[in-house]
Amino acid sequence: AIAASPIPVISAVGHETDFTIADFVADLRAPTPSAAAEIVVAEIWGLRERVARLTVALGRTLAQLVQTRRLQLKRLSESWGLRQPLDLVRQAIQRLDDLSGRMQGVLENQIRDGQHRLERAQGKLGALNPTAVLSRGYSIVSLAKGGRVVTRDKQAREGTHLRIQLSEGELRAAVLKKGEDMFEGVEVQG
């Protein structure tokens, strides 16, 4: 599922020395969840700066093009051969002004669309942020020795020491007893 994801995936499951299968199929591996967040934030700021630079450059180029065309039309309108059909020149200038206005509108719409796409991407990244998941009451349980993330009861025995990562801080615990599935026989009502 990770390898086939159309959304870029950053793997940051455990400590720097740990490797999981996700690390080998993800688009990028970060040593820790915090490092993954730093990478994503840097990319977002880089994209914003690039959009701003391109906007300025495109605006300058558009202004230069309009100015060049106006000068050309002015020269033509002042030339001896075209003084008579001055109305044609005025119409061309009006058309140029209209096109310039339309081009500016298109540019503004493209910039606005790009900003909306960037904001949506930031929202998706925020929802996937490990800290946000932990703040909703989830935790990451790992073996105190070795740091492997515990996803199944078979990975720990009675007496095994665990590290429980919460949204704020961590707990150390030991397995006192292993039991059956706590949700077995529970009926969920919706």
GROMACS .gro file of N, CA and C in nm, residues 55-188:
model
  402
   55THR      N    1   0.570   3.420  -0.935
   55THR     CA    2   0.467   3.522  -0.949
   55THR      C    3   0.528   3.657  -0.984
   56VAL      N    4   0.633   3.694  -0.911
   56VAL     CA    5   0.700   3.821  -0.937
   56VAL      C    6   0.761   3.821  -1.078
   57ALA      N    7   0.829   3.713  -1.114
   57ALA     CA    8   0.894   3.706  -1.246
   57ALA      C    9   0.790   3.711  -1.358
   58LEU      N   10   0.679   3.640  -1.341
   58LEU     CA   11   0.575   3.640  -1.443
   58LEU      C   12   0.511   3.777  -1.455
   59GLY      N   13   0.490   3.843  -1.342
   59GLY     CA   14   0.434   3.978  -1.344
   59GLY      C   15   0.525   4.075  -1.418
   60ARG      N   16   0.655   4.066  -1.392
   60ARG     CA   17   0.751   4.154  -1.460
   60ARG      C   18   0.751   4.128  -1.611
   61THR      N   19   0.755   4.000  -1.646
   61THR     CA   20   0.757   3.964  -1.788
   61THR      C   21   0.631   4.013  -1.858
   62LEU      N   22   0.517   3.995  -1.795
   62LEU     CA   23   0.390   4.041  -1.851
   62LEU      C   24   0.390   4.192  -1.868
   63ALA      N   25   0.437   4.265  -1.768
   63ALA     CA   26   0.441   4.411  -1.775
   63ALA      C   27   0.535   4.457  -1.887
   64GLN      N   28   0.649   4.391  -1.901
   64GLN     CA   29   0.743   4.426  -2.008
   64GLN      C   30   0.683   4.399  -2.146
   65LEU      N   31   0.614   4.288  -2.159
   65LEU     CA   32   0.551   4.254  -2.287
   65LEU      C   33   0.445   4.357  -2.323
   66VAL      N   34   0.361   4.393  -2.227
   66VAL     CA   35   0.257   4.493  -2.253
   66VAL      C   36   0.321   4.627  -2.291
   67GLN      N   37   0.424   4.668  -2.217
   67GLN     CA   38   0.491   4.795  -2.246
   67GLN      C   39   0.553   4.794  -2.386
   68THR      N   40   0.619   4.684  -2.422
   68THR     CA   41   0.680   4.672  -2.555
   68THR      C   42   0.574   4.684  -2.664
   69ARG      N   43   0.462   4.614  -2.648
   69ARG     CA   44   0.355   4.619  -2.749
   69ARG      C   45   0.294   4.759  -2.758
   70ARG      N   46   0.278   4.826  -2.646
   70ARG     CA   47   0.225   4.963  -2.648
   70ARG      C   48   0.318   5.057  -2.724
   71LEU      N   49   0.448   5.043  -2.698
   71LEU     CA   50   0.545   5.128  -2.769
   71LEU      C   51   0.541   5.100  -2.919
   72GLN      N   52   0.532   4.974  -2.956
   72GLN     CA   53   0.524   4.939  -3.098
   72GLN      C   54   0.399   5.000  -3.162
   73LEU      N   55   0.287   4.990  -3.093
   73LEU     CA   56   0.163   5.046  -3.146
   73LEU      C   57   0.170   5.198  -3.154
   74LYS      N   58   0.231   5.259  -3.054
   74LYS     CA   59   0.244   5.405  -3.056
   74LYS      C   60   0.329   5.449  -3.175
   75ARG      N   61   0.441   5.380  -3.198
   75ARG     CA   62   0.527   5.414  -3.312
   75ARG      C   63   0.451   5.398  -3.444
   76LEU      N   64   0.378   5.287  -3.453
   76LEU     CA   65   0.301   5.265  -3.575
   76LEU      C   66   0.195   5.374  -3.595
   77SER      N   67   0.129   5.411  -3.486
   77SER     CA   68   0.023   5.512  -3.497
   77SER      C   69   0.080   5.649  -3.536
   78GLU      N   70   0.203   5.675  -3.499
   78GLU     CA   71   0.265   5.803  -3.531
   78GLU      C   72   0.335   5.802  -3.667
   79SER      N   73   0.345   5.687  -3.730
   79SER     CA   74   0.412   5.680  -3.860
   79SER      C   75   0.325   5.747  -3.968
   80TRP      N   76   0.393   5.795  -4.071
   80TRP     CA   77   0.325   5.870  -4.176
   80TRP      C   78   0.216   5.787  -4.244
   81GLY      N   79   0.242   5.660  -4.269
   81GLY     CA   80   0.147   5.577  -4.344
   81GLY      C   81   0.022   5.542  -4.267
   82LEU      N   82   0.024   5.551  -4.136
   82LEU     CA   83  -0.092   5.507  -4.057
   82LEU      C   84  -0.163   5.621  -3.985
   83ARG      N   85  -0.129   5.742  -4.012
   83ARG     CA   86  -0.197   5.852  -3.943
   83ARG      C   87  -0.345   5.856  -3.980
   84GLN      N   88  -0.375   5.820  -4.103
   84GLN     CA   89  -0.514   5.823  -4.147
   84GLN      C   90  -0.600   5.722  -4.069
   85PRO      N   91  -0.558   5.597  -4.065
   85PRO     CA   92  -0.644   5.499  -3.995
   85PRO      C   93  -0.616   5.494  -3.844
   86LEU      N   94  -0.616   5.608  -3.779
   86LEU     CA   95  -0.589   5.615  -3.635
   86LEU      C   96  -0.690   5.534  -3.553
   87ASP      N   97  -0.809   5.523  -3.605
   87ASP     CA   98  -0.911   5.444  -3.535
   87ASP      C   99  -0.869   5.297  -3.521
   88LEU      N  100  -0.804   5.244  -3.625
   88LEU     CA  101  -0.757   5.105  -3.616
   88LEU      C  102  -0.654   5.090  -3.504
   89VAL      N  103  -0.569   5.187  -3.491
   89VAL     CA  104  -0.468   5.182  -3.385
   89VAL      C  105  -0.534   5.190  -3.248
   90ARG      N  106  -0.630   5.279  -3.235
   90ARG     CA  107  -0.701   5.290  -3.106
   90ARG      C  108  -0.771   5.158  -3.071
   91GLN      N  109  -0.828   5.096  -3.171
   91GLN     CA  110  -0.893   4.967  -3.147
   91GLN      C  111  -0.790   4.861  -3.104
   92ALA      N  112  -0.674   4.864  -3.169
   92ALA     CA  113  -0.570   4.767  -3.133
   92ALA      C  114  -0.520   4.792  -2.990
   93ILE      N  115  -0.506   4.918  -2.953
   93ILE     CA  116  -0.464   4.950  -2.815
   93ILE      C  117  -0.569   4.903  -2.716
   94GLN      N  118  -0.695   4.925  -2.750
   94GLN     CA  119  -0.803   4.880  -2.661
   94GLN      C  120  -0.800   4.728  -2.648
   95ARG      N  121  -0.780   4.660  -2.760
   95ARG     CA  122  -0.772   4.513  -2.756
   95ARG      C  123  -0.654   4.467  -2.672
   96LEU      N  124  -0.542   4.535  -2.686
   96LEU     CA  125  -0.424   4.502  -2.606
   96LEU      C  126  -0.452   4.521  -2.457
   97ASP      N  127  -0.519   4.630  -2.423
   97ASP     CA  128  -0.555   4.653  -2.282
   97ASP      C  129  -0.648   4.544  -2.231
   98ASP      N  130  -0.745   4.504  -2.315
   98ASP     CA  131  -0.837   4.397  -2.275
   98ASP      C  132  -0.762   4.266  -2.253
   99LEU      N  133  -0.674   4.232  -2.348
   99LEU     CA  134  -0.597   4.108  -2.335
   99LEU      C  135  -0.506   4.113  -2.212
  100SER      N  136  -0.448   4.228  -2.187
  100SER     CA  137  -0.362   4.243  -2.069
  100SER      C  138  -0.441   4.218  -1.941
  101GLY      N  139  -0.562   4.275  -1.936
  101GLY     CA  140  -0.648   4.254  -1.819
  101GLY      C  141  -0.686   4.108  -1.802
  102ARG      N  142  -0.718   4.042  -1.914
  102ARG     CA  143  -0.752   3.900  -1.908
  102ARG      C  144  -0.634   3.816  -1.862
  103MET      N  145  -0.516   3.848  -1.917
  103MET     CA  146  -0.396   3.772  -1.879
  103MET      C  147  -0.369   3.787  -1.730
  104GLN      N  148  -0.387   3.906  -1.679
  104GLN     CA  149  -0.365   3.928  -1.536
  104GLN      C  150  -0.465   3.848  -1.454
  105GLY      N  151  -0.591   3.845  -1.500
  105GLY     CA  152  -0.693   3.766  -1.430
  105GLY      C  153  -0.660   3.618  -1.429
  106VAL      N  154  -0.614   3.567  -1.544
  106VAL     CA  155  -0.575   3.426  -1.553
  106VAL      C  156  -0.459   3.397  -1.459
  107LEU      N  157  -0.361   3.486  -1.458
  107LEU     CA  158  -0.245   3.469  -1.370
  107LEU      C  159  -0.288   3.466  -1.223
  108GLU      N  160  -0.375   3.559  -1.185
  108GLU     CA  161  -0.422   3.563  -1.046
  108GLU      C  162  -0.498   3.435  -1.011
  109ASN      N  163  -0.581   3.385  -1.104
  109ASN     CA  164  -0.654   3.260  -1.079
  109ASN      C  165  -0.560   3.142  -1.063
  110GLN      N  166  -0.457   3.136  -1.146
  110GLN     CA  167  -0.361   3.026  -1.135
  110GLN      C  168  -0.286   3.032  -1.002
  111ILE      N  169  -0.249   3.151  -0.961
  111ILE     CA  170  -0.180   3.166  -0.832
  111ILE      C  171  -0.273   3.125  -0.719
  112ARG      N  172  -0.398   3.169  -0.725
  112ARG     CA  173  -0.495   3.135  -0.621
  112ARG      C  174  -0.518   2.984  -0.616
  113ASP      N  175  -0.530   2.921  -0.735
  113ASP     CA  176  -0.548   2.775  -0.740
  113ASP      C  177  -0.427   2.703  -0.680
  114GLY      N  178  -0.307   2.751  -0.713
  114GLY     CA  179  -0.186   2.692  -0.657
  114GLY      C  180  -0.181   2.704  -0.506
  115GLN      N  181  -0.224   2.819  -0.455
  115GLN     CA  182  -0.225   2.838  -0.310
  115GLN      C  183  -0.327   2.745  -0.245
  116HIS      N  184  -0.444   2.727  -0.309
  116HIS     CA  185  -0.545   2.635  -0.253
  116HIS      C  186  -0.492   2.492  -0.252
  117ARG      N  187  -0.425   2.451  -0.360
  117ARG     CA  188  -0.368   2.315  -0.363
  117ARG      C  189  -0.263   2.298  -0.254
  118LEU      N  190  -0.182   2.401  -0.234
  118LEU     CA  191  -0.079   2.397  -0.131
  118LEU      C  192  -0.143   2.387   0.008
  119GLU      N  193  -0.250   2.464   0.032
  119GLU     CA  194  -0.319   2.459   0.161
  119GLU      C  195  -0.383   2.322   0.185
  120ARG      N  196  -0.441   2.262   0.079
  120ARG     CA  197  -0.499   2.128   0.094
  120ARG      C  198  -0.391   2.026   0.127
  121ALA      N  199  -0.276   2.038   0.061
  121ALA     CA  200  -0.165   1.946   0.089
  121ALA      C  201  -0.117   1.964   0.232
  122GLN      N  202  -0.112   2.088   0.280
  122GLN     CA  203  -0.070   2.112   0.418
  122GLN      C  204  -0.171   2.049   0.514
  123GLY      N  205  -0.300   2.059   0.482
  123GLY     CA  206  -0.402   1.998   0.568
  123GLY      C  207  -0.388   1.847   0.575
  124LYS      N  208  -0.361   1.785   0.459
  124LYS     CA  209  -0.341   1.640   0.458
  124LYS      C  210  -0.218   1.601   0.538
  125LEU      N  211  -0.111   1.677   0.522
  125LEU     CA  212   0.011   1.648   0.597
  125LEU      C  213  -0.013   1.665   0.747
  126GLY      N  214  -0.091   1.768   0.783
  126GLY     CA  215  -0.120   1.790   0.925
  126GLY      C  216  -0.197   1.674   0.985
  127ALA      N  217  -0.292   1.619   0.907
  127ALA     CA  218  -0.370   1.505   0.957
  127ALA      C  219  -0.285   1.381   0.974
  128LEU      N  220  -0.180   1.368   0.892
  128LEU     CA  221  -0.093   1.251   0.900
  128LEU      C  222   0.024   1.270   0.995
  129ASN      N  223   0.038   1.389   1.050
  129ASN     CA  224   0.147   1.420   1.142
  129ASN      C  225   0.139   1.326   1.263
  130PRO      N  226   0.246   1.256   1.294
  130PRO     CA  227   0.244   1.162   1.407
  130PRO      C  228   0.203   1.229   1.538
  131THR      N  229   0.243   1.352   1.559
  131THR     CA  230   0.206   1.423   1.682
  131THR      C  231   0.055   1.445   1.688
  132ALA      N  232  -0.008   1.475   1.574
  132ALA     CA  233  -0.152   1.495   1.571
  132ALA      C  234  -0.225   1.365   1.605
  133VAL      N  235  -0.175   1.253   1.552
  133VAL     CA  236  -0.237   1.123   1.582
  133VAL      C  237  -0.225   1.093   1.731
  134LEU      N  238  -0.107   1.119   1.789
  134LEU     CA  239  -0.088   1.095   1.932
  134LEU      C  240  -0.179   1.184   2.015
  135SER      N  241  -0.204   1.307   1.972
  135SER     CA  242  -0.287   1.399   2.050
  135SER      C  243  -0.433   1.356   2.050
  136ARG      N  244  -0.472   1.264   1.961
  136ARG     CA  245  -0.609   1.213   1.961
  136ARG      C  246  -0.625   1.093   2.054
  137GLY      N  247  -0.524   1.062   2.132
  137GLY     CA  248  -0.535   0.956   2.230
  137GLY      C  249  -0.461   0.828   2.195
  138TYR      N  250  -0.400   0.823   2.080
  138TYR     CA  251  -0.323   0.705   2.042
  138TYR      C  252  -0.184   0.714   2.104
  139SER      N  253  -0.115   0.602   2.107
  139SER     CA  254   0.021   0.601   2.159
  139SER      C  255   0.104   0.503   2.076
  140ILE      N  256   0.234   0.515   2.090
  140ILE     CA  257   0.326   0.424   2.022
  140ILE      C  258   0.393   0.340   2.131
  141VAL      N  259   0.373   0.209   2.125
  141VAL     CA  260   0.430   0.120   2.225
  141VAL      C  261   0.550   0.050   2.160
  142SER      N  262   0.664   0.058   2.228
  142SER     CA  263   0.783  -0.008   2.175
  142SER      C  264   0.853  -0.081   2.289
  143LEU      N  265   0.936  -0.177   2.250
  143LEU     CA  266   1.013  -0.251   2.350
  143LEU      C  267   1.116  -0.156   2.410
  144ALA      N  268   1.128  -0.156   2.542
  144ALA     CA  269   1.226  -0.069   2.607
  144ALA      C  270   1.366  -0.106   2.564
  145LYS      N  271   1.389  -0.234   2.542
  145LYS     CA  272   1.520  -0.280   2.497
  145LYS      C  273   1.512  -0.305   2.346
  146GLY      N  274   1.586  -0.231   2.269
  146GLY     CA  275   1.586  -0.248   2.124
  146GLY      C  276   1.497  -0.149   2.052
  147GLY      N  277   1.392  -0.102   2.114
  147GLY     CA  278   1.309   0.002   2.056
  147GLY      C  279   1.213  -0.041   1.947
  148ARG      N  280   1.197  -0.172   1.920
  148ARG     CA  281   1.105  -0.215   1.814
  148ARG      C  282   0.962  -0.182   1.854
  149VAL      N  283   0.884  -0.133   1.759
  149VAL     CA  284   0.745  -0.100   1.784
  149VAL      C  285   0.665  -0.228   1.802
  150VAL      N  286   0.582  -0.231   1.905
  150VAL     CA  287   0.500  -0.348   1.937
  150VAL      C  288   0.364  -0.330   1.871
  151THR      N  289   0.330  -0.422   1.781
  151THR     CA  290   0.200  -0.416   1.713
  151THR      C  291   0.115  -0.539   1.743
  152ARG      N  292   0.176  -0.643   1.803
  152ARG     CA  293   0.104  -0.766   1.833
  152ARG      C  294   0.146  -0.813   1.972
  153ASP      N  295   0.056  -0.880   2.041
  153ASP     CA  296   0.087  -0.927   2.176
  153ASP      C  297   0.199  -1.031   2.176
  154LYS      N  298   0.220  -1.097   2.063
  154LYS     CA  299   0.323  -1.200   2.055
  154LYS      C  300   0.464  -1.142   2.062
  155GLN      N  301   0.476  -1.012   2.046
  155GLN     CA  302   0.608  -0.949   2.049
  155GLN      C  303   0.657  -0.924   2.192
  156ALA      N  304   0.571  -0.943   2.291
  156ALA     CA  305   0.611  -0.917   2.430
  156ALA      C  306   0.562  -1.032   2.518
  157ARG      N  307   0.642  -1.063   2.618
  157ARG     CA  308   0.605  -1.166   2.716
  157ARG      C  309   0.575  -1.097   2.848
  158GLU      N  310   0.522  -1.174   2.941
  158GLU     CA  311   0.502  -1.120   3.075
  158GLU      C  312   0.637  -1.079   3.131
  159GLY      N  313   0.643  -0.960   3.187
  159GLY     CA  314   0.768  -0.908   3.241
  159GLY      C  315   0.847  -0.823   3.143
  160THR      N  316   0.806  -0.823   3.015
  160THR     CA  317   0.876  -0.741   2.915
  160THR      C  318   0.857  -0.593   2.946
  161HIS      N  319   0.965  -0.518   2.942
  161HIS     CA  320   0.958  -0.373   2.968
  161HIS      C  321   0.925  -0.300   2.838
  162LEU      N  322   0.833  -0.204   2.851
  162LEU     CA  323   0.784  -0.131   2.734
  162LEU      C  324   0.805   0.019   2.752
  163ARG      N  325   0.811   0.088   2.640
  163ARG     CA  326   0.816   0.235   2.637
  163ARG      C  327   0.689   0.279   2.564
  164ILE      N  328   0.610   0.366   2.625
  164ILE     CA  329   0.484   0.411   2.565
  164ILE      C  330   0.497   0.560   2.536
  165GLN      N  331   0.499   0.595   2.407
  165GLN     CA  332   0.513   0.735   2.364
  165GLN      C  333   0.374   0.797   2.352
  166LEU      N  334   0.350   0.906   2.426
  166LEU     CA  335   0.223   0.978   2.423
  166LEU      C  336   0.243   1.110   2.349
  167SER      N  337   0.137   1.187   2.334
  167SER     CA  338   0.152   1.315   2.265
  167SER      C  339   0.239   1.410   2.346
  168GLU      N  340   0.236   1.395   2.477
  168GLU     CA  341   0.323   1.476   2.563
  168GLU      C  342   0.391   1.382   2.662
  169GLY      N  343   0.513   1.348   2.635
  169GLY     CA  344   0.590   1.264   2.725
  169GLY      C  345   0.580   1.117   2.691
  170GLU      N  346   0.636   1.038   2.779
  170GLU     CA  347   0.634   0.894   2.759
  170GLU      C  348   0.621   0.825   2.894
  171LEU      N  349   0.580   0.699   2.889
  171LEU     CA  350   0.565   0.617   3.008
  171LEU      C  351   0.652   0.493   2.991
  172ARG      N  352   0.698   0.439   3.103
  172ARG     CA  353   0.768   0.310   3.103
  172ARG      C  354   0.673   0.212   3.172
  173ALA      N  355   0.660   0.093   3.118
  173ALA     CA  356   0.568  -0.005   3.174
  173ALA      C  357   0.627  -0.144   3.157
  174ALA      N  358   0.563  -0.239   3.224
  174ALA     CA  359   0.602  -0.378   3.210
  174ALA      C  360   0.474  -0.460   3.188
  175VAL      N  361   0.484  -0.567   3.110
  175VAL     CA  362   0.369  -0.653   3.084
  175VAL      C  363   0.346  -0.738   3.208
  176LEU      N  364   0.229  -0.721   3.269
  176LEU     CA  365   0.195  -0.800   3.387
  176LEU      C  366   0.127  -0.931   3.347
  177LYS      N  367   0.038  -0.921   3.249
  177LYS     CA  368  -0.036  -1.039   3.210
  177LYS      C  369  -0.083  -1.020   3.066
  178LYS      N  370  -0.084  -1.128   2.991
  178LYS     CA  371  -0.137  -1.125   2.855
  178LYS      C  372  -0.273  -1.193   2.858
  179GLY      N  373  -0.371  -1.133   2.791
  179GLY     CA  374  -0.504  -1.190   2.792
  179GLY      C  375  -0.564  -1.196   2.654
  180GLU      N  376  -0.691  -1.232   2.649
  180GLU     CA  377  -0.764  -1.241   2.523
  180GLU      C  378  -0.795  -1.102   2.471
  181ASP      N  379  -0.846  -1.099   2.351
  181ASP     CA  380  -0.885  -0.973   2.287
  181ASP      C  381  -0.990  -0.904   2.373
  182MET      N  382  -0.962  -0.782   2.417
  182MET     CA  383  -1.054  -0.713   2.508
  182MET      C  384  -1.184  -0.673   2.439
  183PHE      N  385  -1.189  -0.673   2.307
  183PHE     CA  386  -1.309  -0.635   2.235
  183PHE      C  387  -1.394  -0.756   2.195
  184GLU      N  388  -1.347  -0.877   2.225
  184GLU     CA  389  -1.418  -0.998   2.186
  184GLU      C  390  -1.554  -1.001   2.256
  185GLY      N  391  -1.660  -1.021   2.182
  185GLY     CA  392  -1.794  -1.030   2.238
  185GLY      C  393  -1.859  -0.895   2.261
  186VAL      N  394  -1.790  -0.786   2.235
  186VAL     CA  395  -1.847  -0.653   2.254
  186VAL      C  396  -1.922  -0.615   2.127
  187GLU      N  397  -2.044  -0.568   2.145
  187GLU     CA  398  -2.125  -0.530   2.029
  187GLU      C  399  -2.115  -0.379   2.010
  188VAL      N  400  -2.080  -0.336   1.891
  188VAL     CA  401  -2.067  -0.194   1.861
  188VAL      C  402  -2.198  -0.144   1.803
   0.00000   0.00000   0.00000
